[in-house]
Amino acid sequence: MSTPVAPPTHPALLTDRYELTMVAAALADDTADRPCVFEVFARRLPHGRRYGVLAGTGRLLEALPRFRFGDEELEALREQGLTDQRLVDWLADFRFSGDIEGYAEGELFFPGSPVLTVQAPFAEGVLLETLVLSILNHDSAIASAAARMIAAACDRPCIEMGSRRTHEEAAVAAARAAYLVGFASTSNLEAGRRYGVPTTGTSAHAFTLLHDDEEAAFRAQVATLGTGTTLLVDTYDVDEGIRTAVKVAGPELGGIRLDSGDLPTLATHARQLLDELGATKTRIVVTSDLDEYAIAGLMAAPVDRYGVGTSLVTGSGAPTVGLVYKLVERDGNPVAKRSEGKASVGGRKNAVRRHDRSGTATAEVISAGPIEAEDGDRDLVVPLVEGGRVLSGATPEQALAEARAHHERVRAALPAEAWALSRGECALEIMQS
Amino acid sequence: MSTPVAPPTHPALLTDRYELTMVAAALADDTADRPCVFEVFARRLPHGRRYGVLAGTGRLLEALPRFRFGDEELEALREQGLTDQRLVDWLADFRFSGDIEGYAEGELFFPGSPVLTVQAPFAEGVLLETLVLSILNHDSAIASAAARMIAAACDRPCIEMGSRRTHEEAAVAAARAAYLVGFASTSNLEAGRRYGVPTTGTSAHAFTLLHDDEEAAFRAQVATLGTGTTLLVDTYDVDEGIRTAVKVAGPELGGIRLDSGDLPTLATHARQLLDELGATKTRIVVTSDLDEYAIAGLMAAPVDRYGVGTSLVTGSGAPTVGLVYKLVERDGNPVAKRSEGKASVGGRKNAVRRHDRSGTATAEVISAGPIEAEDGDRDLVVPLVEGGRVLSGATPEQALAEARAHHERVRAALPAEAWALSRGECALEIMQS
């Protein structure tokens, strides 16, 4: 695999201005160093979802050591009117020195789950808010949608191919998040380079249209990519396309791709035709605005692989998961906003997942106090950063592989009703105190 | 303003793998150099929207000269199994040499509008597909949603503050797109640095909770940011918060912010109280999950500024606008996919916007043939790149300012019914031939 490549941007200015004005004001009245605990959690799951999947922790830990204010960043701040000298001096010296703990990447989360806890002097903790939320909200939205697609697809592989329908850098993160929950591969080459996600892809309609006829296009593709390639057969007439594909590649043809039309009908017909032509092992790949519901609707159809684009990278109706970053403790005492609508629970939380004797998860126990342990409890909060130092020595690729394995384990413990696609209640009982 | 800063990533690998396998196969059968025209257009507008706003062209033109395959990129491709030597050699030499034209950034678009046209040898044109679509789909989705918010807000300024609810780099592009259509400012510091978007922000609930009481927090903020600052008054009790704010800052207090509760009622009450306290010029800023409908619902309330986050950066229900990149001409002849569901119209298109005598836009005329000019027609397609060279010498900041001015002009020509928020038909007649 590729050597780890640093992610692209200097992250310090990927930050809301008010984080810096708060630091400035806190430095001025000597509250900047008050010991604080910030907690990241979701007030609810979007859209009647039954669980959420935490993703992005690995990307956050990649970014944290690079979160610094160099001369160029400080100059940019000055040009934006942030000229307070005490602030500028403090930022120039800034190194995060606090502790971070949280749910392991790939873990499931529920309303109130303390997925990340930052313990640091106020100014250091508040400064990380925007970046923490940007990364976790985006990546968790994609992972949470992708997990539903994986569930709907059962054992059929899913391919992530949504790069063109989201911001070009979000596309890399989306490919990573999809792989994390079990997607087999991505179309995105940078996700291959940065995270070792397997990349796949063969051809588009443009390649057929480039050629004088479909047969010439298929011959060119097979000559270069081999008979194991996947031929796109729906540029003109699908039947004709399939016959031409098998004529060109022989019955060893790896796959055909269908990208339009009524897919259940078309796939069934294509399977019959392929079988008649002796291409009994040729796979059928479908790709046409699929989401988890369309995937479920193809369960009875002879489809071998799903390519998913738009709905994946846009979170299938929930493009953000609404994680918030709240001050819950100051000087060792719980604090919380009290006005109507957005009240929250103060105090640093602990969390365990409770399981029955068969190993099936039953409850998420979340408490600002001690949690009395029961058989089958699993601690959910693990240390991630201590004294500013990222504890894991894993490369970005290793971290992703670990998260993928962790996710596979924890999803296997969910009760069967968690896999329903319909809107419903949380898959587990939430016990909050 | 800041000197222009290069956008972050080397863009060449922000690309779907199949673009490269198509290049490899086309190089092998000598079709890679066939002259081609690719066109970017939307088949429909999302969600019954009445118009779309094209955004991202400036970012694309920033990225184009850097779209190269250096040693590091080629090595990454080899590690992903793209080892075809002819492909690798071709990529190493790749410089885009074609022509690009399209709608000016900030222009309105409708179904079928040819917003970008790439004329190049097949291999060069196909290689740009993913990046072109990622940038234009994302940025246009944000701009199209933001334009509806600007319309709903009438003359009241809107502030973009959604960074935490989208990917950290998408946040910068979203702030840029929002500013393009008329947002006054953003919370995102990097958007300030990279594009000169004005940045704003004062404090969050955490700043109040950090202090022993609200008064201490307000005193600290006013001491550092001045009496013109905006104080967040809803951490505890709003009435009490407003009284304390005016007590601390005096009647010259710049603004108060309300971030929860029933905003129309709360704003009306807050205005009365502020006026009673003599703070008659203190502005009321509201920020709480606003979208264009909530903004419209506050039209009768005494609100001075809207802060918009989640719904903006997620495209208010339409996080992508579905732009596609299709081969429409090869060797000078129109080509098009013909199978069911996704048929398209071949041939390179021209487009004009038709206006009545009062200057109000009436129709989008799109044709693969010549368009007979009428009085009040405006050509929509302008040259952007010639022989691989970006024509505009504008800095990223200048390009954004030009797009913002262009957008303001063209939206002023829309008929009044275009501003309705309800689902409906296109604001203009679409005349396609």
mmCIF file of C-alpha atoms in Angstrom, chain A residues 159-273:
data_model
loop_
_atom_site.group_PDB
_atom_site.id
_atom_site.type_symbol
_atom_site.label_atom_id
_atom_site.label_comp_id
_atom_site.label_asym_id
_atom_site.label_seq_id
_atom_site.Cartn_x
_atom_site.Cartn_y
_atom_site.Cartn_z
ATOM 1 C CA ILE A 159 -19.246 -0.013 -4.232
ATOM 2 C CA GLU A 160 -18.998 3.677 -3.291
ATOM 3 C CA MET A 161 -19.102 5.902 -6.371
ATOM 4 C CA GLY A 162 -20.534 9.214 -5.238
ATOM 5 C CA SER A 163 -17.503 11.505 -5.590
ATOM 6 C CA ARG A 164 -19.109 13.613 -8.299
ATOM 7 C CA ARG A 165 -22.110 14.462 -6.144
ATOM 8 C CA THR A 166 -20.275 15.996 -3.209
ATOM 9 C CA HIS A 167 -17.438 18.410 -2.517
ATOM 10 C CA GLU A 168 -14.173 17.004 -3.880
ATOM 11 C CA GLU A 169 -12.550 16.629 -0.459
ATOM 12 C CA ALA A 170 -15.751 15.462 1.212
ATOM 13 C CA ALA A 171 -15.702 12.730 -1.442
ATOM 14 C CA VAL A 172 -12.483 11.305 -0.003
ATOM 15 C CA ALA A 173 -13.900 11.329 3.507
ATOM 16 C CA ALA A 174 -17.146 9.780 2.251
ATOM 17 C CA ALA A 175 -15.276 6.937 0.564
ATOM 18 C CA ARG A 176 -13.408 6.356 3.826
ATOM 19 C CA ALA A 177 -16.623 6.386 5.894
ATOM 20 C CA ALA A 178 -18.359 3.968 3.527
ATOM 21 C CA TYR A 179 -15.454 1.544 3.632
ATOM 22 C CA LEU A 180 -15.448 1.809 7.418
ATOM 23 C CA VAL A 181 -18.940 0.293 7.653
ATOM 24 C CA GLY A 182 -18.366 -2.451 5.098
ATOM 25 C CA PHE A 183 -18.417 -1.075 1.567
ATOM 26 C CA ALA A 184 -16.121 -3.200 -0.566
ATOM 27 C CA SER A 185 -14.475 -0.472 -2.601
ATOM 28 C CA THR A 186 -14.657 3.080 -3.919
ATOM 29 C CA SER A 187 -14.251 4.843 -7.230
ATOM 30 C CA ASN A 188 -12.187 7.590 -5.551
ATOM 31 C CA LEU A 189 -8.465 7.346 -6.292
ATOM 32 C CA GLU A 190 -7.414 9.713 -3.503
ATOM 33 C CA ALA A 191 -9.209 7.530 -0.948
ATOM 34 C CA GLY A 192 -7.080 4.703 -2.279
ATOM 35 C CA ARG A 193 -3.933 6.706 -1.806
ATOM 36 C CA ARG A 194 -4.702 8.289 1.527
ATOM 37 C CA TYR A 195 -6.455 5.412 3.287
ATOM 38 C CA GLY A 196 -5.797 2.283 1.273
ATOM 39 C CA VAL A 197 -9.454 1.863 0.334
ATOM 40 C CA PRO A 198 -9.599 -0.539 -2.665
ATOM 41 C CA THR A 199 -10.525 1.365 -5.834
ATOM 42 C CA THR A 200 -12.584 0.047 -8.723
ATOM 43 C CA GLY A 201 -14.034 1.284 -11.985
ATOM 44 C CA THR A 202 -14.093 0.431 -15.671
ATOM 45 C CA SER A 203 -15.993 2.699 -18.062
ATOM 46 C CA ALA A 204 -18.853 5.128 -18.645
ATOM 47 C CA HIS A 205 -21.299 5.715 -21.482
ATOM 48 C CA ALA A 206 -18.885 8.255 -22.922
ATOM 49 C CA PHE A 207 -16.468 5.441 -23.732
ATOM 50 C CA THR A 208 -19.065 3.663 -25.831
ATOM 51 C CA LEU A 209 -20.117 6.890 -27.514
ATOM 52 C CA LEU A 210 -16.498 7.659 -28.301
ATOM 53 C CA HIS A 211 -16.332 4.582 -30.500
ATOM 54 C CA ASP A 212 -17.918 3.949 -33.875
ATOM 55 C CA ASP A 213 -20.075 1.260 -32.338
ATOM 56 C CA GLU A 214 -20.589 -0.631 -29.087
ATOM 57 C CA GLU A 215 -18.585 -3.629 -30.245
ATOM 58 C CA ALA A 216 -15.519 -1.494 -30.934
ATOM 59 C CA ALA A 217 -15.816 0.047 -27.455
ATOM 60 C CA PHE A 218 -16.134 -3.340 -25.773
ATOM 61 C CA ARG A 219 -13.180 -4.721 -27.768
ATOM 62 C CA ALA A 220 -11.031 -1.796 -26.671
ATOM 63 C CA GLN A 221 -12.001 -2.211 -23.039
ATOM 64 C CA VAL A 222 -11.464 -5.969 -22.973
ATOM 65 C CA ALA A 223 -8.133 -5.606 -24.770
ATOM 66 C CA THR A 224 -6.867 -3.284 -22.035
ATOM 67 C CA LEU A 225 -8.691 -4.426 -18.894
ATOM 68 C CA GLY A 226 -9.106 -8.150 -19.677
ATOM 69 C CA THR A 227 -12.172 -10.366 -19.918
ATOM 70 C CA GLY A 228 -12.683 -10.005 -16.148
ATOM 71 C CA THR A 229 -13.770 -6.400 -16.682
ATOM 72 C CA THR A 230 -17.317 -5.084 -16.320
ATOM 73 C CA LEU A 231 -18.952 -3.844 -19.539
ATOM 74 C CA LEU A 232 -21.601 -1.136 -19.441
ATOM 75 C CA VAL A 233 -24.378 -2.517 -21.654
ATOM 76 C CA ASP A 234 -27.127 0.101 -21.593
ATOM 77 C CA THR A 235 -25.886 2.841 -23.897
ATOM 78 C CA TYR A 236 -28.150 1.733 -26.748
ATOM 79 C CA ASP A 237 -30.219 -1.471 -26.473
ATOM 80 C CA VAL A 238 -29.579 -3.608 -23.397
ATOM 81 C CA ASP A 239 -30.232 -7.010 -25.061
ATOM 82 C CA GLU A 240 -27.995 -6.129 -27.937
ATOM 83 C CA GLY A 241 -25.406 -4.799 -25.503
ATOM 84 C CA ILE A 242 -25.344 -8.048 -23.541
ATOM 85 C CA ARG A 243 -25.037 -10.159 -26.692
ATOM 86 C CA THR A 244 -22.226 -7.983 -27.954
ATOM 87 C CA ALA A 245 -20.485 -8.097 -24.590
ATOM 88 C CA VAL A 246 -20.473 -11.881 -24.475
ATOM 89 C CA LYS A 247 -19.514 -12.082 -28.138
ATOM 90 C CA VAL A 248 -16.486 -9.858 -27.486
ATOM 91 C CA ALA A 249 -15.348 -11.151 -24.101
ATOM 92 C CA GLY A 250 -16.663 -14.697 -24.227
ATOM 93 C CA PRO A 251 -18.526 -16.407 -21.419
ATOM 94 C CA GLU A 252 -15.673 -15.544 -19.060
ATOM 95 C CA LEU A 253 -16.813 -11.911 -19.061
ATOM 96 C CA GLY A 254 -16.438 -10.608 -15.505
ATOM 97 C CA GLY A 255 -19.534 -8.461 -15.314
ATOM 98 C CA ILE A 256 -22.077 -6.256 -16.957
ATOM 99 C CA ARG A 257 -23.318 -2.971 -15.548
ATOM 100 C CA LEU A 258 -26.880 -1.655 -15.779
ATOM 101 C CA ASP A 259 -27.213 2.069 -15.094
ATOM 102 C CA SER A 260 -30.795 2.935 -16.088
ATOM 103 C CA GLY A 261 -34.290 1.575 -16.495
ATOM 104 C CA ASP A 262 -36.373 -0.594 -14.194
ATOM 105 C CA LEU A 263 -33.588 -2.481 -12.525
ATOM 106 C CA PRO A 264 -35.442 -5.475 -10.987
ATOM 107 C CA THR A 265 -36.991 -6.373 -14.356
ATOM 108 C CA LEU A 266 -33.880 -5.590 -16.296
ATOM 109 C CA ALA A 267 -31.589 -7.559 -14.002
ATOM 110 C CA THR A 268 -33.826 -10.620 -14.140
ATOM 111 C CA HIS A 269 -33.937 -10.459 -17.901
ATOM 112 C CA ALA A 270 -30.194 -9.851 -18.150
ATOM 113 C CA ARG A 271 -29.467 -12.865 -15.940
ATOM 114 C CA GLN A 272 -31.594 -15.113 -18.171
ATOM 115 C CA LEU A 273 -29.899 -13.830 -21.292
#
